[in-house]
Short mmCIF file of C-alpha atoms in Angstrom, two decimals:
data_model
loop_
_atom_site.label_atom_id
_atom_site.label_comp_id
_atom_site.label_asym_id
_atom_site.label_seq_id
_atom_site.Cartn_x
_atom_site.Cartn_y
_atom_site.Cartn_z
CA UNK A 279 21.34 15.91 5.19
CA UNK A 280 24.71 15.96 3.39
CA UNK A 281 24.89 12.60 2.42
CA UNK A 282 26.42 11.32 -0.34
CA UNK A 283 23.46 8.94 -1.03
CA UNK A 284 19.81 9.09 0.32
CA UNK A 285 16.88 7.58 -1.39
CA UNK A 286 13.66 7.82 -0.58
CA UNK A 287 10.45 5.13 -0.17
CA UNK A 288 7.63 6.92 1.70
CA UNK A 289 5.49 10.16 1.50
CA UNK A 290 6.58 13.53 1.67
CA UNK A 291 4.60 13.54 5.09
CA UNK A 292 6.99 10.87 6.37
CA UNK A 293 10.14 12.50 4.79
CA UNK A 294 9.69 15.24 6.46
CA UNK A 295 9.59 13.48 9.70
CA UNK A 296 13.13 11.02 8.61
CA UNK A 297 14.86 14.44 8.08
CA UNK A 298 14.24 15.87 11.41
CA UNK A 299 15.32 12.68 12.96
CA UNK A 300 18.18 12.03 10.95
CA UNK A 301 19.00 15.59 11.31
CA UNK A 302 19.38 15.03 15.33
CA UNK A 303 20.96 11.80 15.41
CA UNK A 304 23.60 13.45 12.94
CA UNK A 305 24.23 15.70 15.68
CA UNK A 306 24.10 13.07 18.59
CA UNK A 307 26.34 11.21 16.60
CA UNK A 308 29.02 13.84 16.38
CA UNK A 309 28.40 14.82 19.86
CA UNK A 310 27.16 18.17 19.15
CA UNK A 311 24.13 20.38 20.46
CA UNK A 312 21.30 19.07 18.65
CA UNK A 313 19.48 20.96 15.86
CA UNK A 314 15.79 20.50 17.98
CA UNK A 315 14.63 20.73 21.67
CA UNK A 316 12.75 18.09 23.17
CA UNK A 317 9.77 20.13 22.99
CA UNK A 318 10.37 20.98 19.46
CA UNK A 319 10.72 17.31 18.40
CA UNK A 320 7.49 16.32 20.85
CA UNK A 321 5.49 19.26 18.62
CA UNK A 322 6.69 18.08 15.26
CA UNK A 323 5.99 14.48 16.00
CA UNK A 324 2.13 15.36 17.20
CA UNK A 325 2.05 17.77 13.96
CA UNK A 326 3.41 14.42 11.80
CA UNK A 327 1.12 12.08 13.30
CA UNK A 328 -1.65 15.10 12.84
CA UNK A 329 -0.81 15.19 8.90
CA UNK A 330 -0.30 11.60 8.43
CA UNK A 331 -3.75 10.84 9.99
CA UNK A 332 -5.69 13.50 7.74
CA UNK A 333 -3.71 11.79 4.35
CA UNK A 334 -4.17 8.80 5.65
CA UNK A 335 -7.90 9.13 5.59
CA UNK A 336 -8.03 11.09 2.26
CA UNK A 337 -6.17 8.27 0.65
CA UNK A 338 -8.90 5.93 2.03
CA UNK A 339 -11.97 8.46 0.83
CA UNK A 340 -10.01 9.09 -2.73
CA UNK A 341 -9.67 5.05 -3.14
CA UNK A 342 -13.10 4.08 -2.19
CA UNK A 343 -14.56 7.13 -4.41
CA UNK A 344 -12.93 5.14 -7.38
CA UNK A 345 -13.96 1.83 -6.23
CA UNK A 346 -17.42 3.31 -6.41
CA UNK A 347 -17.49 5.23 -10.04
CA UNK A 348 -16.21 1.86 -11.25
CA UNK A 349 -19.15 -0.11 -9.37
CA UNK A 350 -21.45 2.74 -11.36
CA UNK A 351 -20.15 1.76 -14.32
CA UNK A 352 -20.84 -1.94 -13.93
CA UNK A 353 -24.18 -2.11 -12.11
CA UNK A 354 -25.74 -5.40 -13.01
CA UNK A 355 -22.88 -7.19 -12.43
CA UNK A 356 -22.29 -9.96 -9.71
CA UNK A 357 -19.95 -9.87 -6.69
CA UNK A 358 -19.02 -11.61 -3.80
CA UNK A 359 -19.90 -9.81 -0.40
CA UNK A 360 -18.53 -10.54 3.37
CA UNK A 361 -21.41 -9.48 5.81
CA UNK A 362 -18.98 -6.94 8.20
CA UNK A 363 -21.99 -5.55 10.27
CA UNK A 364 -25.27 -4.31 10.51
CA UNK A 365 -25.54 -0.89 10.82
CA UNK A 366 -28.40 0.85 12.87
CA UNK A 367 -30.04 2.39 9.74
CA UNK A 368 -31.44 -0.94 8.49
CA UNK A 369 -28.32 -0.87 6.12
CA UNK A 370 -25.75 -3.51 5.77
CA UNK A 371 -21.78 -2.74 6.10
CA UNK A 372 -20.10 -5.19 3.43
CA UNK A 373 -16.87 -6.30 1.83
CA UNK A 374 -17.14 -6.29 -1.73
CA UNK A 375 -14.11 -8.83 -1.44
CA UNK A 376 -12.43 -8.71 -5.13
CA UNK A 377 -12.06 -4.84 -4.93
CA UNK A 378 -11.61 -4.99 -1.20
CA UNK A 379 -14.35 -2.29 -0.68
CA UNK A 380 -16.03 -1.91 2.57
CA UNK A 381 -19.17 0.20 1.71
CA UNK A 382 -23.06 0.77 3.48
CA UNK A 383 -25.38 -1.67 1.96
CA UNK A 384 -28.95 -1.91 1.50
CA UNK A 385 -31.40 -4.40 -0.24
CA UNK A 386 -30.13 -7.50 2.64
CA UNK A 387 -32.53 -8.94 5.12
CA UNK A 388 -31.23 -9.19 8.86
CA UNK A 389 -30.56 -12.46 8.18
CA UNK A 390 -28.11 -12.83 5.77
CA UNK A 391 -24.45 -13.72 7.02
CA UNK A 392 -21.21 -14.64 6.10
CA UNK A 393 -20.45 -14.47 1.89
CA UNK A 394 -23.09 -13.95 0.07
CA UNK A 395 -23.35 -13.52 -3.95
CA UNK A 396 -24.56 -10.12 -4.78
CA UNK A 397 -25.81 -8.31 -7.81
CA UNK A 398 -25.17 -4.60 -7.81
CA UNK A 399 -28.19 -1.97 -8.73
CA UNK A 400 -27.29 1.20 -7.78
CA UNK A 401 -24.26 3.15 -6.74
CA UNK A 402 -24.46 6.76 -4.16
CA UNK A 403 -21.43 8.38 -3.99
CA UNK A 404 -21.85 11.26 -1.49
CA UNK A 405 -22.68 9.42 1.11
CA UNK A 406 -21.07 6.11 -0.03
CA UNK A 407 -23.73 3.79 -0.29
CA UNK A 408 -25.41 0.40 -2.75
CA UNK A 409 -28.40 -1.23 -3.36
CA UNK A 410 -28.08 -4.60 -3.72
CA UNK A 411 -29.96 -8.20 -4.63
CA UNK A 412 -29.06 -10.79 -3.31
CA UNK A 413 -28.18 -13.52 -6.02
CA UNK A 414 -28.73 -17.42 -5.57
CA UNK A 415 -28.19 -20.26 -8.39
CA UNK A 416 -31.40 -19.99 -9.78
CA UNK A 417 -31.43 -16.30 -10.59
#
């Protein structure tokens, strides 16, 4: 850029995407031809959005992978759910709400709703997926 100062916040996905912009409004700015065409700049902001999409979603499948091993790692223990939906293979999507993981549930009736107080038994990883039992005050 030739700047004296720049500091960057945001992924190298999004960098890339500041420096072409910054890169033309440097040349708007000094009235000169700028360094991309208006289709060049309309493919590299579909390519951007592409890229960020993809990490986007990776980020999502890396976090929830961890959420999971550490679930496997405590099985037995006792969480607080949010019913989200039901899903058409007589599993349950929940909220695990103190990790903030939205994962495929099964072991729930089609009745349950709202929070509920689960006990986690098992833990599938590929596809993401847990068996659950429900847990009320007297068990």
């Amino acid at each position: 850029l030739g700047c004296e100062v720049y500091m960057h916040a945001t992924s190298p996905i999004r960098r890339f995407a500041d420096l072409i912009t910054q890169s033309q409004l440097k040349k708007l700015i000094k009235k000169e031809e700028p360094v991309f065409s208006t289709e060049d700049m309309m493919h590299w902001a579909e390519e951007v959005s592409f890229r960020q999409r993809k990490y986007n979603k990776a980020e999502r499948n890396i976090t929830q992978y961890w959420k999971l091993r550490y679930l496997q790692q405590h099985l037995g223990e006792i969480y607080v759910a949010k019913i989200r939906k039901r899903l058409p293979n007589n599993n349950t999507e929940i909220e695990l709400l103190e990790l903030a993981c939205v994962v495929p549930a099964a072991g729930l009736g089609k009745n349950e709703e709202g929070e509920l107080m689960l006990r986690i038994d098992e833990v599938g990883l590929d596809p993401p997926r847990i068996g659950v039992h429900i847990q009320t005050l007297s068990t």
